[in-house]
Amino acid sequence: MKKYLLVRIAATILGMVATLPSNAADQHINGPAPGSGPYMVFAHYMPCYFAYGYNPDDPYWYAAPIAPQTNVRSGITARPILGPIDRADPALATFVADIKIAKQYGLDGFLVDELGDDDSPGPKSYRKTWRTLLKAAEIVGDFKIGIMPDFATLKSPLERPDSRVKIKSWVDIGLKSPAFLTYDGKPVVFPYGATSPSPNGRLPTMNNELVSVALKRELVDWFADQGQPIAFAPSVGVWSKAYEFPYLNDPEAGIQTMSFAAGSFTPMMEEKLYDRQLAYWPKSLMLMGENAFLYYNRGWKYSNGDMDVSEYYRRHWEYNITHRDRYRWLMLVTWNDWGETGIGPSDNHFMAWQPITRYYADWFKTGKQPEIKQDIIEILHRPHPYDAKPTLVDYQVQTAEKVQFTKANDVVEAIAFLTKPATIVIQTGDQTFKKDVPAGPQAFKAPFSLGIQSARIERRGKTVASTVSPVPIADKTARQNLWYIGADSAHPPRPVAMDKWADVTGKWTGAGDKRTGSGLTQFGNMIELSDSSITAKVAPPAAGEAGVVLQATEDGKFLYGFSIKSAKEGNRWQITKRVSGADTVLIDGPVASGAHTLRFDIVGDYRIGYIDGKTVGQVADWPNHKLNKYVNCGQCGLWATGGDSDFSRISVMSYDPDVK
């Protein structure tokens, strides 16, 4: 199983680089090509892992983090963010929201990884999902859905001839939709792992060239015999010389495009690989470029030399923009494969990758560097130092893997899009770093310190844009997590209206941002609050406890709370988890007596407590999600015991972006 995962990852994540030569102006994609031909940006899409939305029937999002001791290296540590979903048809509503978000990134379509042929009614029915994605793209409009059969799972037609029948069934469904991606009037088929009989092990009696020739016969020619010619876009790995094979350059043979894998797994920049590949295709109709980005969670893939954080990703964009005379299509790897990579919105980085992606996508597609009309600042960092020892499981990176790839750098990065020259300021813990930069897109990295991470743009000493990371950097971690945490000034947390309060226990008075009482009172729609923050000023009773609550169930039997507890030996703050009415203290510490402003954030797996503007406690928790399927969302509330408490200045912010 491990071998399968490694091989599949190593080919899927690897980049695919491509071009459309200048003589292809008369070709067309879903219709006549405007001007010299349309430039398009796609993203590899895993249909079973929504990037936006919520489906309580799918346990995948909640199952993986339950037992990190057994799933450290391949566990899921980024998950979808929550959105207002139509409960009558959650799958369709989710895909519509996902596509709307993708268009904000500048994407023109998804290339959908088909892993199976299941037609069951469940959330992972690939055939049902395929139909629903096409329908969602039609509803949103101006968005294409392409097909990428996964030969690692389906098997190549050389191993299993019936796989071509399954591929044709997907193509037949796609041809009924105007959202289906075609090239020169023919459906485009982008099989992953096409240049070997099986991505999991080549047949020893057949070299790669013979494999490719045989695959043409078993797939491309077979489709033609069925009366449905296809535009074949095989995806290969960097170890393969399939791009040198003459038949792949023959437009009359049905080879319309060739994808070349040279992405985030290669321990060097891809220019040399790109140039080598391009030399073999002087007559090809179209090649597809791929932008891989160093945004990875697996324990053995941290950085590419010094090109960490966003630099690796930006370098890919810059190369493809420089060579846009050769490239027409690009594919980002990947939008939402949470076990491998993901640039779409997640509960780690929300929309932080959107300004970067949109800027370079517009530049690539138009050929003109976009005019920056609004100052934007972003911040990216990992949530803990590289060498932080996990407390939940004794796991460190293997020595051999450290040798193969350089270790992660403990840095924080600010990315700015500037209308005028300015100063970028990074505040990392108690350290401040500044850099004067000209107008345009700029990046600035600094060594990080523990604590709150923020960045801002200054001109003449005044702040014109700022952002604060939702997760401070801590020196302890329950499980090693090297995904980037991110935030940006273009997508700040948004306020949640506090218009309805419901008393679960006890008696409460007041409304809006002032409440008095004892017990538990809550507000908020359970399926509309996910990653959020609640703030309130409160003083505990003389012999009791008072605080704020996030992710609470309607009956109050499951919740996370942040409170101050009075005691003769001195008051203490504590972050607690309640399961079926029984409270467990996850982390606690001393606090001075009197009233304090409590802020409690839940971002992904992180529970973070602030007192009077300073972090006092941060803990990651993976609850048993079988206890409550709404554990990743829930209601906000107030909590008091031992007597009435006064709560004032109550406010709630949501990190989840709006779908526009």
XYZ file of C-alpha atoms in Angstrom:
660
model
C 0.000 0.000 0.000
C 2.804 2.402 0.884
C 4.537 1.654 -2.410
C 1.316 2.348 -4.271
C 0.849 5.683 -2.509
C 4.403 6.807 -3.132
C 4.349 5.916 -6.805
C 0.955 7.462 -7.361
C 1.962 10.644 -5.580
C 5.242 10.857 -7.454
C 3.465 10.913 -10.791
C 0.346 12.832 -9.904
C 2.056 15.739 -8.203
C 4.829 15.979 -10.761
C 4.280 18.807 -13.173
C 3.008 18.629 -16.711
C 4.514 21.248 -18.998
C 3.167 22.116 -22.413
C 2.743 24.450 -25.351
C 0.571 25.428 -28.259
C 2.713 26.505 -31.239
C 1.994 29.686 -33.144
C 0.653 27.761 -36.144
C -2.298 26.547 -34.092
C -4.347 29.723 -34.405
C -6.910 27.889 -36.501
C -7.478 25.251 -33.836
C -10.346 25.673 -31.443
C -11.336 24.621 -27.974
C -15.103 24.363 -27.536
C -15.487 26.663 -30.515
C -13.353 28.995 -32.639
C -10.218 30.250 -30.948
C -10.138 33.995 -30.341
C -7.071 35.671 -31.786
C -4.026 33.419 -31.573
C -5.860 30.853 -29.460
C -7.268 30.795 -25.942
C -4.999 30.616 -22.930
C -6.568 28.610 -20.131
C -5.679 27.660 -16.563
C -7.024 24.457 -15.034
C -6.576 22.687 -11.734
C -6.362 18.975 -11.042
C -9.517 18.120 -9.107
C -10.296 15.224 -6.786
C -14.084 14.858 -7.001
C -14.433 13.110 -3.653
C -12.777 15.903 -1.671
C -14.772 19.112 -1.863
C -12.729 22.255 -1.325
C -15.706 24.276 -0.233
C -18.886 23.179 1.434
C -20.089 20.558 3.827
C -21.430 17.040 3.489
C -22.060 15.380 6.867
C -22.593 12.021 5.176
C -18.967 11.819 4.035
C -16.761 10.613 6.924
C -13.509 11.142 5.003
C -12.916 14.630 6.344
C -13.285 13.463 9.911
C -11.901 9.935 9.907
C -8.286 10.557 8.925
C -7.199 12.692 11.895
C -8.781 10.414 14.514
C -5.732 8.180 14.926
C -2.667 10.178 13.895
C -0.444 7.542 15.509
C -1.243 5.253 12.589
C -1.595 7.855 9.876
C 1.083 10.477 10.414
C 2.670 10.589 6.992
C -0.427 10.312 4.869
C -2.977 11.783 7.232
C -5.219 14.653 6.269
C -4.334 17.892 8.015
C -6.095 20.269 5.646
C -9.822 19.998 5.230
C -12.594 21.855 3.440
C -13.983 25.043 4.839
C -17.635 25.361 5.576
C -20.270 27.117 3.512
C -24.026 27.639 3.417
C -25.130 24.516 1.573
C -28.570 23.700 0.174
C -29.571 20.655 2.199
C -31.954 19.510 -0.547
C -29.014 18.837 -2.885
C -25.767 19.333 -0.936
C -23.518 17.813 -3.613
C -24.724 20.165 -6.348
C -24.644 23.188 -4.028
C -21.136 22.260 -2.905
C -19.802 21.944 -6.447
C -21.449 25.220 -7.484
C -19.748 26.960 -4.558
C -16.449 25.224 -5.342
C -16.524 26.380 -8.972
C -17.433 29.940 -7.986
C -14.427 30.008 -5.666
C -12.190 28.532 -8.393
C -13.225 31.288 -10.789
C -12.152 33.835 -8.184
C -8.707 32.223 -8.455
C -8.722 32.802 -12.214
C -9.313 29.155 -13.119
C -11.085 28.170 -16.317
C -11.852 24.594 -15.384
C -11.157 21.419 -13.449
C -9.445 18.305 -14.799
C -11.268 15.653 -12.829
C -9.399 12.620 -11.539
C -11.641 9.599 -12.061
C -10.550 6.961 -9.573
C -13.403 4.516 -9.888
C -16.588 3.575 -11.669
C -18.922 3.469 -8.710
C -22.509 4.495 -9.489
C -23.871 4.094 -5.969
C -25.952 6.836 -4.304
C -23.224 7.668 -1.772
C -21.049 10.816 -1.671
C -18.116 9.060 -3.361
C -19.989 7.789 -6.392
C -17.659 8.896 -9.172
C -20.216 8.583 -11.927
C -22.776 10.566 -9.933
C -20.129 13.132 -9.035
C -19.106 13.451 -12.683
C -22.673 14.286 -13.711
C -23.087 16.694 -10.815
C -19.841 18.540 -11.561
C -20.881 19.047 -15.180
C -24.275 20.325 -14.073
C -22.677 22.686 -11.553
C -20.352 24.086 -14.243
C -23.366 24.701 -16.482
C -25.130 26.566 -13.672
C -22.128 28.787 -12.939
C -21.184 29.196 -16.604
C -17.909 29.823 -18.415
C -16.140 26.932 -16.722
C -14.934 23.665 -18.281
C -14.779 20.162 -16.862
C -12.180 17.788 -18.314
C -11.633 14.114 -17.623
C -8.469 12.529 -16.195
C -8.863 8.732 -15.880
C -6.568 7.484 -13.133
C -4.740 4.417 -14.442
C -3.342 3.748 -10.975
C -6.824 2.744 -9.877
C -8.735 1.945 -13.036
C -5.696 0.294 -14.637
C -4.516 0.985 -18.140
C -6.397 -0.645 -21.049
C -3.211 -2.691 -21.496
C -3.913 -4.336 -18.151
C -7.665 -4.141 -18.095
C -9.341 -3.548 -21.467
C -12.677 -2.794 -19.825
C -11.196 0.438 -18.406
C -11.576 2.011 -21.853
C -15.275 1.154 -21.726
C -15.541 3.024 -18.430
C -13.648 5.988 -19.874
C -16.009 6.068 -22.843
C -19.014 6.025 -20.525
C -17.665 9.166 -18.824
C -16.957 10.759 -22.192
C -20.485 9.950 -23.388
C -21.918 11.646 -20.302
C -19.623 14.627 -20.800
C -20.586 15.111 -24.425
C -24.134 15.841 -23.317
C -22.929 18.910 -21.423
C -21.716 22.224 -22.877
C -19.299 22.388 -19.925
C -17.328 19.349 -21.113
C -13.793 20.186 -22.270
C -13.077 19.445 -25.921
C -10.247 20.325 -28.283
C -10.836 20.794 -32.001
C -14.265 19.306 -31.512
C -12.968 16.174 -29.817
C -13.227 15.303 -26.104
C -9.882 15.609 -24.349
C -8.818 12.591 -22.290
C -5.993 13.258 -19.811
C -5.094 9.838 -18.361
C -2.778 9.832 -15.393
C -0.009 7.228 -15.602
C -0.409 6.658 -19.326
C 3.164 5.785 -20.273
C 3.508 2.507 -18.418
C 1.193 -0.507 -18.274
C 0.586 0.301 -14.636
C 1.771 3.326 -12.643
C 2.493 0.846 -9.870
C 4.948 -1.322 -11.817
C 6.011 -1.596 -15.441
C 5.834 -4.836 -17.340
C 9.420 -6.109 -17.655
C 8.872 -7.360 -21.219
C 7.720 -4.053 -22.629
C 9.725 -0.840 -22.737
C 8.096 2.571 -22.511
C 8.007 3.169 -26.250
C 6.206 -0.097 -26.894
C 3.856 0.689 -24.027
C 2.949 4.025 -25.547
C 2.436 2.555 -29.008
C 0.296 -0.217 -27.555
C -1.694 2.267 -25.510
C -2.398 4.302 -28.623
C -3.777 1.174 -30.241
C -5.811 0.129 -27.199
C -7.230 3.559 -26.351
C -6.904 6.181 -29.099
C -7.538 3.823 -32.016
C -10.244 2.000 -30.060
C -12.129 5.253 -29.491
C -11.858 6.048 -33.213
C -13.235 2.623 -34.061
C -16.190 3.375 -31.776
C -16.934 6.447 -33.858
C -15.737 8.892 -31.219
C -12.214 10.225 -31.871
C -10.564 11.760 -28.830
C -7.828 14.299 -28.225
C -5.350 12.225 -26.254
C -3.370 13.984 -23.533
C -1.193 11.384 -21.779
C 0.383 12.350 -18.491
C 3.855 10.986 -17.797
C 6.557 10.983 -15.134
C 9.967 12.613 -15.329
C 11.649 9.206 -15.453
C 9.931 8.382 -18.734
C 11.238 9.299 -22.208
C 7.790 8.977 -23.693
C 7.938 12.579 -24.848
C 10.632 11.561 -27.350
C 8.418 9.091 -29.180
C 7.647 10.201 -32.753
C 4.046 8.994 -32.725
C 3.176 11.476 -30.006
C 3.919 14.296 -32.457
C 1.516 13.036 -35.106
C -1.702 15.146 -35.111
C -3.312 12.747 -37.557
C -2.813 9.947 -35.048
C -5.083 11.726 -32.594
C -2.353 12.951 -30.288
C -3.556 16.496 -29.747
C -1.689 17.302 -26.592
C 1.069 15.890 -24.449
C 1.452 16.436 -20.743
C 4.891 16.259 -19.223
C 5.487 15.550 -15.566
C 8.120 17.817 -14.037
C 6.666 19.137 -10.864
C 7.069 19.396 -7.141
C 8.870 16.096 -6.677
C 11.899 17.052 -8.734
C 14.744 18.347 -6.561
C 15.559 21.151 -9.022
C 13.749 23.823 -10.949
C 12.077 22.549 -14.062
C 13.436 24.896 -16.775
C 15.950 22.346 -18.056
C 13.297 19.661 -18.152
C 10.908 22.015 -19.905
C 13.445 22.948 -22.563
C 14.412 19.341 -23.162
C 10.803 18.347 -23.542
C 9.962 21.199 -25.907
C 12.771 20.247 -28.275
C 10.915 17.075 -29.209
C 7.674 18.733 -30.278
C 8.250 21.142 -33.147
C 5.025 19.989 -34.821
C 2.754 19.264 -31.894
C -0.581 21.017 -31.777
C -0.635 21.743 -28.084
C 1.301 21.008 -24.964
C 0.030 21.643 -21.472
C 2.154 23.354 -18.859
C 1.851 22.570 -15.204
C 2.449 24.763 -12.217
C 3.457 22.647 -9.285
C 3.859 24.461 -6.011
C 5.728 23.619 -2.873
C 2.775 23.278 -0.602
C 3.067 19.863 0.851
C 2.329 18.022 4.046
C 4.070 14.678 3.694
C 6.940 14.153 6.054
C 9.575 13.833 3.336
C 8.768 16.775 1.058
C 9.530 20.106 2.605
C 11.356 22.463 0.326
C 13.196 22.761 -2.939
C 16.509 24.262 -1.978
C 15.729 27.725 -0.656
C 12.577 28.081 -2.733
C 10.107 27.517 0.034
C 6.791 29.121 0.951
C 5.426 30.779 -2.233
C 8.676 31.198 -4.166
C 8.564 27.802 -5.865
C 4.998 28.420 -6.984
C 5.719 31.938 -8.245
C 8.787 30.741 -10.176
C 6.633 28.233 -12.050
C 4.221 30.969 -13.041
C 7.014 33.272 -14.162
C 8.581 30.589 -16.326
C 5.339 29.754 -18.063
C 4.507 33.414 -18.596
C 7.946 33.978 -20.126
C 7.322 31.063 -22.497
C 3.670 31.741 -23.207
C 4.480 31.760 -26.930
C 4.723 27.987 -26.505
C 2.201 27.314 -23.762
C -1.553 27.792 -23.957
C -2.888 25.625 -21.152
C -1.628 25.234 -17.600
C -2.693 22.880 -14.864
C -2.253 23.554 -11.158
C -1.512 20.563 -8.949
C -3.756 20.284 -7.153
C -6.920 22.098 -6.168
C -8.154 19.839 -3.386
C -6.265 16.586 -2.835
C -5.930 16.968 0.909
C -3.683 13.915 1.285
C -1.137 15.306 -1.178
C -1.453 18.999 -2.025
C -4.173 21.583 -2.200
C -4.273 25.219 -3.239
C -8.022 25.647 -2.975
C -9.469 27.116 0.218
C -8.969 24.923 3.278
C -9.134 25.349 7.014
C -5.375 26.020 7.076
C -4.987 28.852 4.610
C -8.528 29.848 3.575
C -8.177 32.189 0.560
C -4.512 33.123 1.070
C -3.409 31.591 -2.255
C -6.143 33.353 -4.223
C -4.477 36.773 -4.802
C -1.232 35.126 -5.992
C -2.984 32.685 -8.283
C -5.367 35.258 -9.755
C -2.605 37.758 -10.446
C -0.388 35.313 -12.324
C -3.287 33.543 -14.045
C -4.495 36.855 -15.493
C -0.960 37.699 -16.549
C -0.510 34.331 -18.254
C -3.845 34.472 -20.066
C -3.634 38.069 -21.279
C 0.112 38.392 -21.801
C 0.030 41.699 -19.933
C 1.150 42.206 -16.373
C -2.022 43.131 -14.452
C -2.440 46.617 -13.101
C -2.588 46.537 -9.314
C -5.514 48.675 -8.190
C -5.605 47.664 -4.531
C -2.799 47.135 -2.022
C -2.904 43.559 -0.724
C -0.691 41.892 1.868
C -0.529 38.153 2.560
C 1.209 36.066 5.168
C 2.278 32.398 5.000
C 4.084 30.239 7.548
C 4.101 26.782 9.075
C 2.401 26.374 12.465
C 5.449 25.149 14.384
C 9.241 24.903 14.058
C 10.560 22.139 11.840
C 12.246 20.368 14.744
C 9.281 20.572 17.133
C 8.750 17.160 18.666
C 5.137 15.941 18.427
C 3.479 15.361 21.793
C 0.749 13.038 20.555
C 2.990 10.618 18.731
C 6.739 10.101 18.845
C 7.477 10.748 15.209
C 10.321 12.525 13.476
C 11.407 12.727 9.855
C 13.497 9.808 8.725
C 17.190 10.489 8.185
C 17.206 9.215 4.608
C 14.422 11.581 3.712
C 16.287 14.513 5.226
C 19.207 13.670 2.958
C 17.059 13.531 -0.163
C 15.380 16.867 0.410
C 16.381 19.919 2.355
C 14.494 20.429 5.568
C 11.794 23.027 5.968
C 13.031 26.520 6.748
C 11.576 28.202 9.816
C 10.474 31.348 8.025
C 7.421 33.533 7.675
C 6.721 35.148 4.318
C 4.808 38.280 3.412
C 3.615 38.668 -0.185
C 2.485 42.119 -1.238
C 0.762 43.515 -4.317
C 1.572 47.216 -4.280
C 0.069 50.139 -6.138
C 3.068 52.289 -5.149
C 6.446 51.787 -3.444
C 6.023 50.929 0.218
C 7.518 49.236 3.256
C 6.607 45.631 4.031
C 6.574 44.931 7.762
C 6.572 41.442 9.271
C 5.742 41.077 12.950
C 6.690 37.563 14.081
C 6.249 37.054 17.797
C 8.173 39.885 19.448
C 10.434 40.444 16.416
C 9.887 43.061 13.683
C 11.387 43.018 10.182
C 11.011 45.707 7.531
C 11.844 45.994 3.850
C 11.424 48.919 1.449
C 10.211 47.693 -1.945
C 9.017 49.175 -5.260
C 5.497 48.875 -6.652
C 4.258 45.589 -8.079
C 4.257 42.036 -6.701
C 6.800 41.678 -3.896
C 7.810 38.974 -1.425
C 9.722 39.260 1.828
C 10.824 36.407 4.124
C 12.104 36.536 7.689
C 13.021 33.939 10.329
C 9.974 33.314 12.451
C 9.608 33.598 16.215
C 6.993 31.949 18.391
C 3.722 33.781 18.822
C 1.318 35.799 16.668
C 2.300 36.344 13.028
C 1.222 39.448 11.128
C 2.229 41.549 8.146
C 1.381 45.031 6.944
C 2.086 47.584 4.236
C 3.272 51.012 5.378
C 3.625 54.310 3.535
C 4.972 57.348 5.355
C 4.518 55.532 8.627
C 0.825 54.762 8.053
C -0.606 51.265 7.607
C -2.499 50.906 4.321
C -3.170 47.149 4.482
C -2.585 44.458 7.104
C -3.331 40.855 7.915
C -2.932 38.559 10.914
C -2.416 34.811 10.686
C -5.265 32.830 12.252
C -2.818 30.427 13.939
C 0.157 31.609 16.042
C 3.398 29.643 15.821
C 3.811 27.362 18.833
C 6.808 25.356 20.030
C 4.665 22.290 20.682
C 2.528 20.309 18.296
C 0.356 17.267 18.770
C 1.308 16.016 15.329
C 3.848 17.258 12.817
C 2.018 19.572 10.421
C 4.041 21.298 7.718
C 1.153 22.703 5.696
C 1.234 26.456 5.396
C -1.060 28.586 7.484
C -2.137 31.671 5.579
C -4.194 34.842 5.568
C -4.512 37.926 3.369
C -5.920 41.419 3.647
C -8.279 40.904 0.686
C -10.205 38.218 2.597
C -10.332 39.257 6.263
C -12.512 37.444 8.815
C -16.107 38.598 8.529
C -18.495 39.473 11.360
C -21.398 37.202 12.227
C -24.691 38.817 13.183
C -25.774 37.972 16.732
C -29.515 38.192 16.260
C -30.775 35.009 17.906
C -29.905 33.571 21.314
C -31.129 30.215 22.601
C -30.750 29.185 26.246
C -29.690 25.536 26.521
C -29.455 25.484 30.318
C -29.948 28.057 33.075
C -31.555 31.449 32.761
C -30.228 34.352 30.715
C -31.193 37.950 30.038
C -30.020 40.573 27.577
C -29.525 40.552 23.805
C -27.030 41.427 21.109
C -23.551 41.899 22.553
C -24.600 41.895 26.225
C -25.856 38.864 28.134
C -26.165 37.986 31.842
C -26.870 34.581 33.303
C -25.695 31.150 34.299
C -25.597 27.867 32.382
C -25.167 27.678 28.607
C -26.605 30.059 26.013
C -25.859 29.805 22.307
C -26.482 31.516 19.014
C -25.636 30.707 15.430
C -26.668 28.188 12.809
C -24.906 24.870 13.313
C -24.151 24.384 9.636
C -22.978 27.921 8.958
C -20.212 28.402 11.506
C -16.965 26.482 11.162
C -13.610 28.212 11.563
C -14.523 31.114 13.781
C -13.622 33.374 16.681
C -15.689 34.574 19.633
C -14.710 37.466 21.924
C -16.348 38.672 25.144
C -15.417 40.603 28.267
C -16.227 38.567 31.367
C -15.439 38.119 35.061
C -16.118 34.720 36.663
C -18.302 34.399 39.783
C -16.433 34.332 43.090
C -16.722 30.560 43.286
C -17.469 29.582 39.721
C -16.447 29.652 36.100
C -17.305 31.778 33.048
C -16.179 31.776 29.458
C -16.961 31.464 25.770
C -17.885 28.449 23.687
C -17.319 27.411 20.063
C -18.467 24.371 18.100
C -21.233 23.467 20.503
C -24.005 21.027 19.658
C -27.609 22.073 19.981
C -28.034 20.083 23.189
C -24.741 21.293 24.669
C -23.392 17.763 25.155
C -20.393 18.393 22.919
C -18.485 21.640 22.907
C -15.125 23.352 23.160
C -14.860 26.099 25.747
C -12.383 28.747 26.893
C -13.036 30.025 30.386
C -11.662 31.470 33.622
C -12.233 29.471 36.796
C -12.118 31.087 40.232
C -10.072 29.394 42.945
C -8.694 30.358 46.354
C -5.167 29.530 45.245
C -5.571 31.778 42.197
C -7.731 31.960 39.091
C -6.890 29.803 36.077
C -7.822 29.911 32.421
C -8.560 26.648 30.655
C -9.482 25.265 27.248
C -11.859 22.358 27.707
C -13.711 19.780 25.674
C -17.116 18.515 26.738
C -18.255 15.086 25.587
C -21.702 13.886 26.702
C -21.638 16.355 29.562
C -18.188 15.384 30.903
C -15.510 18.077 30.679
C -11.829 17.433 29.962
C -9.212 20.169 30.394
C -7.005 20.197 27.283
C -4.677 22.965 28.483
C -4.707 25.546 31.285
C -2.674 28.201 33.087
C -2.804 30.998 35.706
C -4.551 34.339 35.174
C -4.942 37.437 37.334
C -8.237 38.040 39.106
C -10.822 40.470 37.770
C -12.554 40.954 34.433
C -10.770 40.003 31.217
C -11.470 40.008 27.508
C -11.487 36.403 26.312
C -11.088 35.482 22.683
C -11.405 31.883 21.590
C -10.558 30.747 18.057
C -11.096 27.395 16.407
C -9.197 27.115 13.125
C -9.004 23.642 11.669
C -7.636 21.409 14.410
C -6.316 24.336 16.455
C -8.032 25.700 19.567
C -6.455 29.018 20.563
C -7.154 31.159 23.620
C -6.342 34.872 23.943
C -6.647 36.960 27.095
C -6.589 40.747 26.725
C -5.122 40.415 23.230
C -2.310 37.969 24.032
C -2.224 34.237 23.345
C -2.162 32.145 26.490
C -2.944 28.669 25.180
C -2.925 26.751 21.917
C -3.728 23.082 21.444
C -4.587 20.802 18.533
C -7.313 18.293 19.132
C -8.699 15.475 16.999
C -11.966 14.432 18.646
C -13.808 11.212 17.990
C -15.953 12.521 15.189
C -18.421 9.669 15.521
C -19.742 11.450 18.610
C -21.089 14.272 16.519
C -20.972 14.653 12.774
C -21.085 18.442 13.137
C -17.868 18.559 15.114
C -16.152 20.751 12.515
C -18.852 23.367 12.828
C -21.380 24.346 15.436
C -22.752 27.203 17.457
C -21.076 29.940 19.460
C -22.084 30.600 23.015
C -21.438 31.673 26.596
C -20.871 29.429 29.561
C -21.082 30.190 33.312
C -21.379 28.135 36.499
C -21.533 28.979 40.214
C -23.606 32.117 39.773
C -24.639 34.720 37.218
C -21.934 36.337 35.087
C -22.042 39.501 33.007
C -20.810 39.223 29.405
C -20.272 42.353 27.314
C -18.655 43.405 24.037
C -19.563 40.024 22.555
C -18.550 39.548 18.941
C -18.066 36.655 16.554
C -15.974 36.480 13.396
C -15.973 33.774 10.737
C -12.850 32.864 8.765
C -14.865 31.089 6.067
C -15.093 33.221 2.900
C -18.318 34.183 1.194
C -19.228 32.528 -2.077
C -19.777 35.317 -4.577
